[in-house]
Coordinates of C-alpha atoms in Angstrom, one line a residue:
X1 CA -2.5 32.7 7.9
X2 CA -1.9 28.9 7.6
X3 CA -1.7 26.6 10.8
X4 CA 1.8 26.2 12.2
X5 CA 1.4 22.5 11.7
X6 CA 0.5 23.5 7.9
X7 CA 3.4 25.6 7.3
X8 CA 5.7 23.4 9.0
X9 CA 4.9 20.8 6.6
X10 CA 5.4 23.4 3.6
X11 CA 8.7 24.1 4.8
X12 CA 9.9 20.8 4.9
X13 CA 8.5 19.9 1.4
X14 CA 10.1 23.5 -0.2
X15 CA 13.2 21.5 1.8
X16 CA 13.0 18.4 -0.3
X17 CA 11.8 20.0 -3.5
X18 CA 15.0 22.1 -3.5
X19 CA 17.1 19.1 -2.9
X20 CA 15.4 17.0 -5.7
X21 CA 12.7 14.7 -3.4
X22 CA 10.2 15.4 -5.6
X23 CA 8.2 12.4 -3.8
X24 CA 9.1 13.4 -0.3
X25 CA 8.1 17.1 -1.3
X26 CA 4.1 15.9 -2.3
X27 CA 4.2 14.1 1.3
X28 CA 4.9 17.1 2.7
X29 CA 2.7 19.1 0.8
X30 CA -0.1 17.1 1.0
X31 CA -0.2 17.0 5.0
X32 CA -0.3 20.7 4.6
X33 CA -2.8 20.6 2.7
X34 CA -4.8 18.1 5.2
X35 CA -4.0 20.7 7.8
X36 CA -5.0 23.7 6.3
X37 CA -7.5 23.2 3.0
X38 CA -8.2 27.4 2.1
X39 CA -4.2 27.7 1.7
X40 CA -3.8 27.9 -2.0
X41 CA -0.2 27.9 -2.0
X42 CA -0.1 24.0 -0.8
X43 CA -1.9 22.5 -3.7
X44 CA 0.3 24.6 -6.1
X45 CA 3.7 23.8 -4.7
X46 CA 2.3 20.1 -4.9
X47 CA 1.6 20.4 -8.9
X48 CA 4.9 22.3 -9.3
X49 CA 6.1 18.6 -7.8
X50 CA 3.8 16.5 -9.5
X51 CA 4.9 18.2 -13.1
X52 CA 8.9 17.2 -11.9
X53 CA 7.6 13.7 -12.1
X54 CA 5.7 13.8 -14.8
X55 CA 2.3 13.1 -13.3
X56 CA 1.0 15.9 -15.1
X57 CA -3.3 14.7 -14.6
X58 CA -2.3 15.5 -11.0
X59 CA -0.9 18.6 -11.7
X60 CA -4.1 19.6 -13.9
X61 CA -6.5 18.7 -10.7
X62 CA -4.3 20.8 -8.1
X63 CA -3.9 23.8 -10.4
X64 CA -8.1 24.0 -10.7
X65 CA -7.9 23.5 -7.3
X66 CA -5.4 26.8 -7.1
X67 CA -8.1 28.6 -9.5
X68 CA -11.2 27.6 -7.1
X69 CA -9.4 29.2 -4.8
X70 CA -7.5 32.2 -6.0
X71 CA -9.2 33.4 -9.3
X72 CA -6.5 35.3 -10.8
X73 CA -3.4 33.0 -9.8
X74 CA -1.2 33.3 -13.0
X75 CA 1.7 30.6 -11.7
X76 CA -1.7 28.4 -11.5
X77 CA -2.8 28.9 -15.0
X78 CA 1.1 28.7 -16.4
X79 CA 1.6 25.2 -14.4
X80 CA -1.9 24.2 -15.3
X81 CA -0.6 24.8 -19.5
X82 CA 1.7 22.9 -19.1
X83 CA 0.3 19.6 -17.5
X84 CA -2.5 20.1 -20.4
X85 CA 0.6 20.3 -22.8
X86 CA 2.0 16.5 -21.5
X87 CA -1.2 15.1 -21.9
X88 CA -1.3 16.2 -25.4
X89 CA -4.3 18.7 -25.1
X90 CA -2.6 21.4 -26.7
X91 CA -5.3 23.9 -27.5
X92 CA -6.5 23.9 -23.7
X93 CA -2.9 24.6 -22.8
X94 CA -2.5 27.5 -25.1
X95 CA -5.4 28.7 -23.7
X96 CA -4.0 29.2 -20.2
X97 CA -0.9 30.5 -21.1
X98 CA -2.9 33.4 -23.0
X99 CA -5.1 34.1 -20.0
X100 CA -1.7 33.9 -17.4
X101 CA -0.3 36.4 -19.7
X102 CA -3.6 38.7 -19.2
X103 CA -3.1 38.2 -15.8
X104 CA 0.8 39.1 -15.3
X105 CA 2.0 41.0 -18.9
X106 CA 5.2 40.3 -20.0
X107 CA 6.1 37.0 -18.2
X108 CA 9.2 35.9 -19.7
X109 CA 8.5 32.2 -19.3
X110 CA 4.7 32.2 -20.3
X111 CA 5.4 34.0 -23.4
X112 CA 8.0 31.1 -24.1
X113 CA 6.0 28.5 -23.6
X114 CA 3.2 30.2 -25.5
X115 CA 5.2 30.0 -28.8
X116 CA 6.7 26.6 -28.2
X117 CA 3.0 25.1 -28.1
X118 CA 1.6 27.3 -30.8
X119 CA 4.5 26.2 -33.4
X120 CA 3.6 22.7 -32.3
X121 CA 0.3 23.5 -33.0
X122 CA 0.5 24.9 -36.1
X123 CA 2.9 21.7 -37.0
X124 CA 0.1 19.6 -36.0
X125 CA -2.4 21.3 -38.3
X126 CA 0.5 21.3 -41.4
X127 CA 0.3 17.6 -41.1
X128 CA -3.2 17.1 -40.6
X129 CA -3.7 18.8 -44.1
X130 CA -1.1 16.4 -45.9
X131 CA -3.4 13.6 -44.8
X132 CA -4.9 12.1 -48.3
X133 CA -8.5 12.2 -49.1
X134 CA -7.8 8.5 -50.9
X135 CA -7.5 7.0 -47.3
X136 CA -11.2 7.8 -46.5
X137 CA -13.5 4.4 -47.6
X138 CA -16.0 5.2 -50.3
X139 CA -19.2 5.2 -49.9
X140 CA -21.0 2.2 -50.8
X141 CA -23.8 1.9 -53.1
X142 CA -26.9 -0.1 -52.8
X143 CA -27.3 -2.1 -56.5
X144 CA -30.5 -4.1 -56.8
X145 CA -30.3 -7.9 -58.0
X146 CA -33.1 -9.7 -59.6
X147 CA -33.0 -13.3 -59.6
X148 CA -33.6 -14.9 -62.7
X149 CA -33.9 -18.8 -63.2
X150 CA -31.8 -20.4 -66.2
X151 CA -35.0 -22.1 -67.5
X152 CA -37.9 -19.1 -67.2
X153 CA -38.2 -17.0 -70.3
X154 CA -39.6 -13.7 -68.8
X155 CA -41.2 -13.2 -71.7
X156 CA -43.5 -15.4 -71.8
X157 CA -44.0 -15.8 -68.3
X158 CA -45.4 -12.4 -68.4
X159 CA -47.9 -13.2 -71.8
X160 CA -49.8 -16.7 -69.6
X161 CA -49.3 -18.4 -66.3
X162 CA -49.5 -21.9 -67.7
X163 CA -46.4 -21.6 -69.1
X164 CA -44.3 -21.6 -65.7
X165 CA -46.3 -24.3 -64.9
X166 CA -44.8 -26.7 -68.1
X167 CA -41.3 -25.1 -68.1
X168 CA -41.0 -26.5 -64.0
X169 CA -42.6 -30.1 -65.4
X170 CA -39.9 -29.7 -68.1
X171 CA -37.5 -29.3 -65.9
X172 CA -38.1 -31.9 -63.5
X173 CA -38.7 -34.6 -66.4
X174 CA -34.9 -33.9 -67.6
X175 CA -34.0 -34.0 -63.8
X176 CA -35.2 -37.5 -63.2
X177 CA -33.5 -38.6 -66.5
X178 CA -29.7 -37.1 -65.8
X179 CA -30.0 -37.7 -62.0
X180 CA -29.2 -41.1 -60.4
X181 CA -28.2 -42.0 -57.1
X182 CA -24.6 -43.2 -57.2
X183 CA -22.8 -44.9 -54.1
X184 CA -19.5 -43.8 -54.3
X185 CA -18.5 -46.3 -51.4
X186 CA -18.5 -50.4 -51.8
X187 CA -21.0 -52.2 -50.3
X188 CA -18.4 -55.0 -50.1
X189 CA -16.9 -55.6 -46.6
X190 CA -13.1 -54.8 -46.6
X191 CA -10.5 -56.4 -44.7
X192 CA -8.7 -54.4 -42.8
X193 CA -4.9 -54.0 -43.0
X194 CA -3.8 -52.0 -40.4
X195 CA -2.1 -53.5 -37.5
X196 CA -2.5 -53.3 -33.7
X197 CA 0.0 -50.8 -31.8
X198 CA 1.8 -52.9 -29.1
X199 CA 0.9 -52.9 -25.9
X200 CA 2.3 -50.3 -24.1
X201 CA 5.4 -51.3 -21.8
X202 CA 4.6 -52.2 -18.1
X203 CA 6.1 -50.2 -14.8
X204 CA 9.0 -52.2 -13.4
X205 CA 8.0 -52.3 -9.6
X206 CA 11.0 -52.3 -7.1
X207 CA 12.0 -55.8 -6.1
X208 CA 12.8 -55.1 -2.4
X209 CA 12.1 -52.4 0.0
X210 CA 15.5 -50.4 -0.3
X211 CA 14.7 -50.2 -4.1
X212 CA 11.2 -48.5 -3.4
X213 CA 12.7 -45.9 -0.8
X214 CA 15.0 -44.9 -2.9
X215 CA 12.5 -44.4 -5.9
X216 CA 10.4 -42.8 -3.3
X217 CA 12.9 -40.4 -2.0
X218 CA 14.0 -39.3 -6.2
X219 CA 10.5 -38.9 -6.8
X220 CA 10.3 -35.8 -4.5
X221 CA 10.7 -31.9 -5.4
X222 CA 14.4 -30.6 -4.2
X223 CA 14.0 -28.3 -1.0
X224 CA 17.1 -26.6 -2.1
X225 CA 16.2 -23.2 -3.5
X226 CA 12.8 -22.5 -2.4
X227 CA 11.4 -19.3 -1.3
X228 CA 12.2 -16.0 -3.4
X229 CA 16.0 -17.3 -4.1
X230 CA 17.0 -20.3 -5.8
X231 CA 19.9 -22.5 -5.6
X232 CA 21.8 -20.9 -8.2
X233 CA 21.7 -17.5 -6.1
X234 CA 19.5 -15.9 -8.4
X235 CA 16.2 -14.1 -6.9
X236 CA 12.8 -14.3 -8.1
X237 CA 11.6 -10.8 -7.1
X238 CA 14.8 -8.7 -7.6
X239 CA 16.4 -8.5 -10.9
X240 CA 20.0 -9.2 -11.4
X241 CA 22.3 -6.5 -11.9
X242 CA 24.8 -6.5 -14.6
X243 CA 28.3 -5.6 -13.5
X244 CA 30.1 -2.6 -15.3
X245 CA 32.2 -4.0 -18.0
X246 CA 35.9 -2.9 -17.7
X247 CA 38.0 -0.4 -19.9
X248 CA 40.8 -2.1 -21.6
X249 CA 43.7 -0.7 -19.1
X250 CA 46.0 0.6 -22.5
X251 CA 43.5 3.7 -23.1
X252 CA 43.7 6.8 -21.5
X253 CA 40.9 7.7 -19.8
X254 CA 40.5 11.6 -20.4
X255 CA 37.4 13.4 -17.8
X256 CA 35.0 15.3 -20.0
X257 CA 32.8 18.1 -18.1
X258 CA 29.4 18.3 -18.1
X259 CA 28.1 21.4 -19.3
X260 CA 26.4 22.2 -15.8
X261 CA 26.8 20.4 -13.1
X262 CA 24.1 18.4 -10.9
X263 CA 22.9 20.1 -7.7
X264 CA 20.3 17.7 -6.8
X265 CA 20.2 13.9 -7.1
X266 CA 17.7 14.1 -9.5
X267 CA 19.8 16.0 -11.8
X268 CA 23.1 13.6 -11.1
X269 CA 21.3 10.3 -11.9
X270 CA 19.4 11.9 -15.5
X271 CA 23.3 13.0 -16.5
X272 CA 24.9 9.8 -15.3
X273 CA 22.0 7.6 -17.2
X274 CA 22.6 10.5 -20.6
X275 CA 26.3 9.8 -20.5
X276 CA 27.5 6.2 -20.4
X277 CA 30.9 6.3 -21.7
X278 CA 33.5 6.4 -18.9
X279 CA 34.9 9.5 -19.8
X280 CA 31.9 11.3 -19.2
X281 CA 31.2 9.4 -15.8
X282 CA 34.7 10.3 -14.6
X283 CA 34.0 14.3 -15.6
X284 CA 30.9 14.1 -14.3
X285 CA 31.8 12.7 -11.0
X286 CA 34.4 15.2 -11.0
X287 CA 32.4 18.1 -11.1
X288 CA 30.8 17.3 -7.1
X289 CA 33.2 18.4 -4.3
X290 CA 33.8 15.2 -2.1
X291 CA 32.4 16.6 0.8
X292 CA 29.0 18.0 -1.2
X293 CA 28.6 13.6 -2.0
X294 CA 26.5 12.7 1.5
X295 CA 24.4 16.1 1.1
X296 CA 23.6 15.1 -2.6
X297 CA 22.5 11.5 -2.0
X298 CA 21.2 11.6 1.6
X299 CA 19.3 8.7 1.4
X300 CA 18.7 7.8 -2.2
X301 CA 21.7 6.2 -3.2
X302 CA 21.5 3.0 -5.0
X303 CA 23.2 -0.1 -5.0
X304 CA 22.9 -0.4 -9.1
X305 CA 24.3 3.4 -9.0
X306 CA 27.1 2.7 -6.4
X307 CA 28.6 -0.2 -8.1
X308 CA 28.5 1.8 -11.3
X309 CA 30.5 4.7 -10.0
X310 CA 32.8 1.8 -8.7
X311 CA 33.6 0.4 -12.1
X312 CA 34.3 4.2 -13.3
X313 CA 36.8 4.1 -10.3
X314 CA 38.2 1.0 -11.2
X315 CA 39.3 1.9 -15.0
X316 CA 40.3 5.3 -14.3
X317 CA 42.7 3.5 -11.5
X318 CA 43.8 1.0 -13.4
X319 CA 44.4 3.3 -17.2
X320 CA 48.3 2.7 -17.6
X321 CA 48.4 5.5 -19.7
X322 CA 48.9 7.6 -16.5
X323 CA 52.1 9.3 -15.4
X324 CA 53.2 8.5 -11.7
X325 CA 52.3 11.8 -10.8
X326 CA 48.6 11.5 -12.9
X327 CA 47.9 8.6 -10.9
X328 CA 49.1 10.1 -7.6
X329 CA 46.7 12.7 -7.8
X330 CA 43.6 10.4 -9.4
X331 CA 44.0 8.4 -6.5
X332 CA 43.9 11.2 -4.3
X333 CA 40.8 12.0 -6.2
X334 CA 38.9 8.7 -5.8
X335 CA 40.7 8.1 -2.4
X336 CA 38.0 11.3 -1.3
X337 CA 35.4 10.3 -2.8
X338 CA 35.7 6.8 -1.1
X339 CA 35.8 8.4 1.9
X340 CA 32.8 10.6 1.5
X341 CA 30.6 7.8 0.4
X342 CA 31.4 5.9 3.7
X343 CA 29.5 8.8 5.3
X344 CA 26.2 9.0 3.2
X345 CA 23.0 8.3 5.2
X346 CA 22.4 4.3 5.8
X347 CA 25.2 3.3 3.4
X348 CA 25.9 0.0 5.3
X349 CA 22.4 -0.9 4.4
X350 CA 23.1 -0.2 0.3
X351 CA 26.3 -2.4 1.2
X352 CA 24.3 -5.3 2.6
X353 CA 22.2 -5.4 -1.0
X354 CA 25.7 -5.6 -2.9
X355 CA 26.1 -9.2 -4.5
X356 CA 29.3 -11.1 -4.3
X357 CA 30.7 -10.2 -7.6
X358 CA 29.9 -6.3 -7.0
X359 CA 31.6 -6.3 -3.8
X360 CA 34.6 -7.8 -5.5
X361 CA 34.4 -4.8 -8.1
X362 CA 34.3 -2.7 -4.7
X363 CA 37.4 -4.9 -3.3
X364 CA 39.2 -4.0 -6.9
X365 CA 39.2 -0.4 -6.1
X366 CA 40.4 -0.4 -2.9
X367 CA 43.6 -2.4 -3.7
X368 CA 44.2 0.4 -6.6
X369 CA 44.2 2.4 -3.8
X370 CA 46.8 0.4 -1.8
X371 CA 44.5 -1.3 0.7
X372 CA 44.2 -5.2 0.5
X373 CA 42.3 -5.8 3.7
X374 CA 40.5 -3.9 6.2
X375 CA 41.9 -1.4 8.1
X376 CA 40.5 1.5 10.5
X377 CA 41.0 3.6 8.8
X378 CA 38.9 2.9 5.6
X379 CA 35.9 3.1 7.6
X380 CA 33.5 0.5 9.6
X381 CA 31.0 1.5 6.7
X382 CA 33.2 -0.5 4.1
X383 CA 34.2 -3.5 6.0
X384 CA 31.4 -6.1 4.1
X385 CA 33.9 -5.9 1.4
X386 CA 36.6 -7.8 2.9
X387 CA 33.8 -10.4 4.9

């Protein structure tokens, strides 16, 4: 049995692995696992986590961990395949899936997982053998070189030894007579034609003491714009955000449904990334209940992300291809999911981080809605838009 501060901690990461805090969920899990090291269930549900974020070497670790200490674990050997599978060490993967399956017959999801790896496999080894034999280097060969001099007959080299001796005074008779020292520079002085660069111009020094001070006071750096922001309102550790560009208002903006719709945040911000036509965005926002929005974000919402969601609000609004009763109930629509935002965890601190152009994309919305300056009853939460 685990320690009641180790399951406690297990809880609450199965808690944040169901809602999509995949990083919250290794916290979690690893405190459990601080608490209570024999528990193999803790290092498990942390590689289940690690392989949602792709940190699939951690994954590999915890899963030998699992094996250390439960032998026959088949959901360690399955997660275990495929961490070994995104690191691109195929074989080793296969190799676990085969011994999960000897270990639990007729796992649906291991046999799966077994094929799709084996047909990459035998992909891999198709292309391997269309590889060329041309683009391997030859093989060099060693040729011997023997250096013969333009004025040594071999042949008689060989037959006496005096006759290298009178072939080399031969030779450096006929040098002395073809050779001669040639100077191919004149020994005569020669006047020199190039002229003197000017000297170069002299400072002009202030006249009188109010001209220096003022030279003195241009000379120094500007104070304006120091720090991490500069004067143009542009910050050197955050990037800037681009704002969403508007729909021309003549086109009617028609939702299109995902195929499934998010549960988790995780899954919301992967669709909303996939699908960046408004049209999609609108479906797609569609497909949440209002009052499921603050239980879906919770505390991961992001100012880039809101301000997006804003512009989708804004074109929808503002499409005046919409009957009066259309745009009675779109407004109805966005007028609840204004609302529901206001009450997602520590949204007036996403609103602080909201630029001066986003909150006027922000402002845009609400006077679609009818509202052109605070009011109760719009919400404490959205009342930076109108400072």
């Amino acid at each position: 049995m685990p320690t009641p501060k180790a399951q406690l901690e297990k809880e609450k990461g199965n808690a944040s692995f169901k809602a999509g805090n995949y990083v919250h969920a290794i916290g979690h899990y690893t405190s459990a696992i601080l608490a209570d090291e024999k528990d193999y269930t803790f290092p498990l549900n942390r590689a289940a986590a690690y392989l949602k974020l792709g940190k699939n070497e951690d994954a590999e670790r915890d899963c030998t961990t699992v094996l250390g200490l439960s032998a026959w674990n088949a959901k360690a050997l399955y997660r275990r395949g495929q961490a070994r599978v995104g690191i691109g060490r195929l074989d080793e993967g296969v190799e676990d899936f085969k011994q999960a399956l000897k270990r639990e017959p007729g796992n649906v999801a291991v046999e799966e997982e077994l094929r799709r790896v084996s047909g990459l496999i035998e992909k891999r080894d198709k292309e391997k053998e269309k590889v060329p034999l041309s683009i391997h280097a030859p093989r060099r060969r060693r040729v011997p070189i023997k250096i013969v001099e333009p004025d040594e007959d071999p042949a008689q080299t060989a037959r006496s030894p005096s006759a290298k001796t009178e072939a080399a005074a031969t030779s450096t008779s006929r040098d002395s007579e073809t050779l001669r020292p040639v100077s191919t520079r004149s020994l005569r002085p020669e006047t020199s034609t190039t002229t003197t660069p000017p000297p170069p111009p002299q400072p002009e020094y202030p006249r009188t003491f109010k001209d220096a001070k003022q030279a003195r006071e241009s000379s120094r750096p500007s104070r304006v714009g120091g720090g991490i922001f500069r004067a143009s309102g542009e910050s050197t550790m955050f990037s800037m955000r681009t704002l969403p560009a508007a729909t021309p208002p003549a086109v009617a903006i028609v939702p299109v449904a995902p195929k499934t719709p998010p549960k988790t945040w995780f899954e919301f911000t992967r669709a909303w990334d996939a699908e960046p036509s408004t049209a999609a965005r609108w479906g797609l926002i569609l497909s949440l209940r209002p009052s499921s929005v603050p239980a879906l974000f919770r505390t991961s919402l992001e100012p880039a992300l809101l301000v997006s969601m804003m512009g989708v609000f804004r074109d929808v609004l503002n499409a005046n291809a919409l009957k009066d009763d259309e745009l009675d109930g779109v407004r109805e629509r966005v007028r609840g999911y204004m609302d529901a935002f206001g009450k997602v965890e520590r949204f007036e601190t996403v609103m602080l981080f909201l630029s001066h152009q986003e909150k006027k994309v922000v402002r845009g919305v609400w006077e679609a809605l009818g509202v052109d300056q605070f009011r109760e009853d719009v919400g404490r939460t959205w009342s930076c838009v109108w400072s």
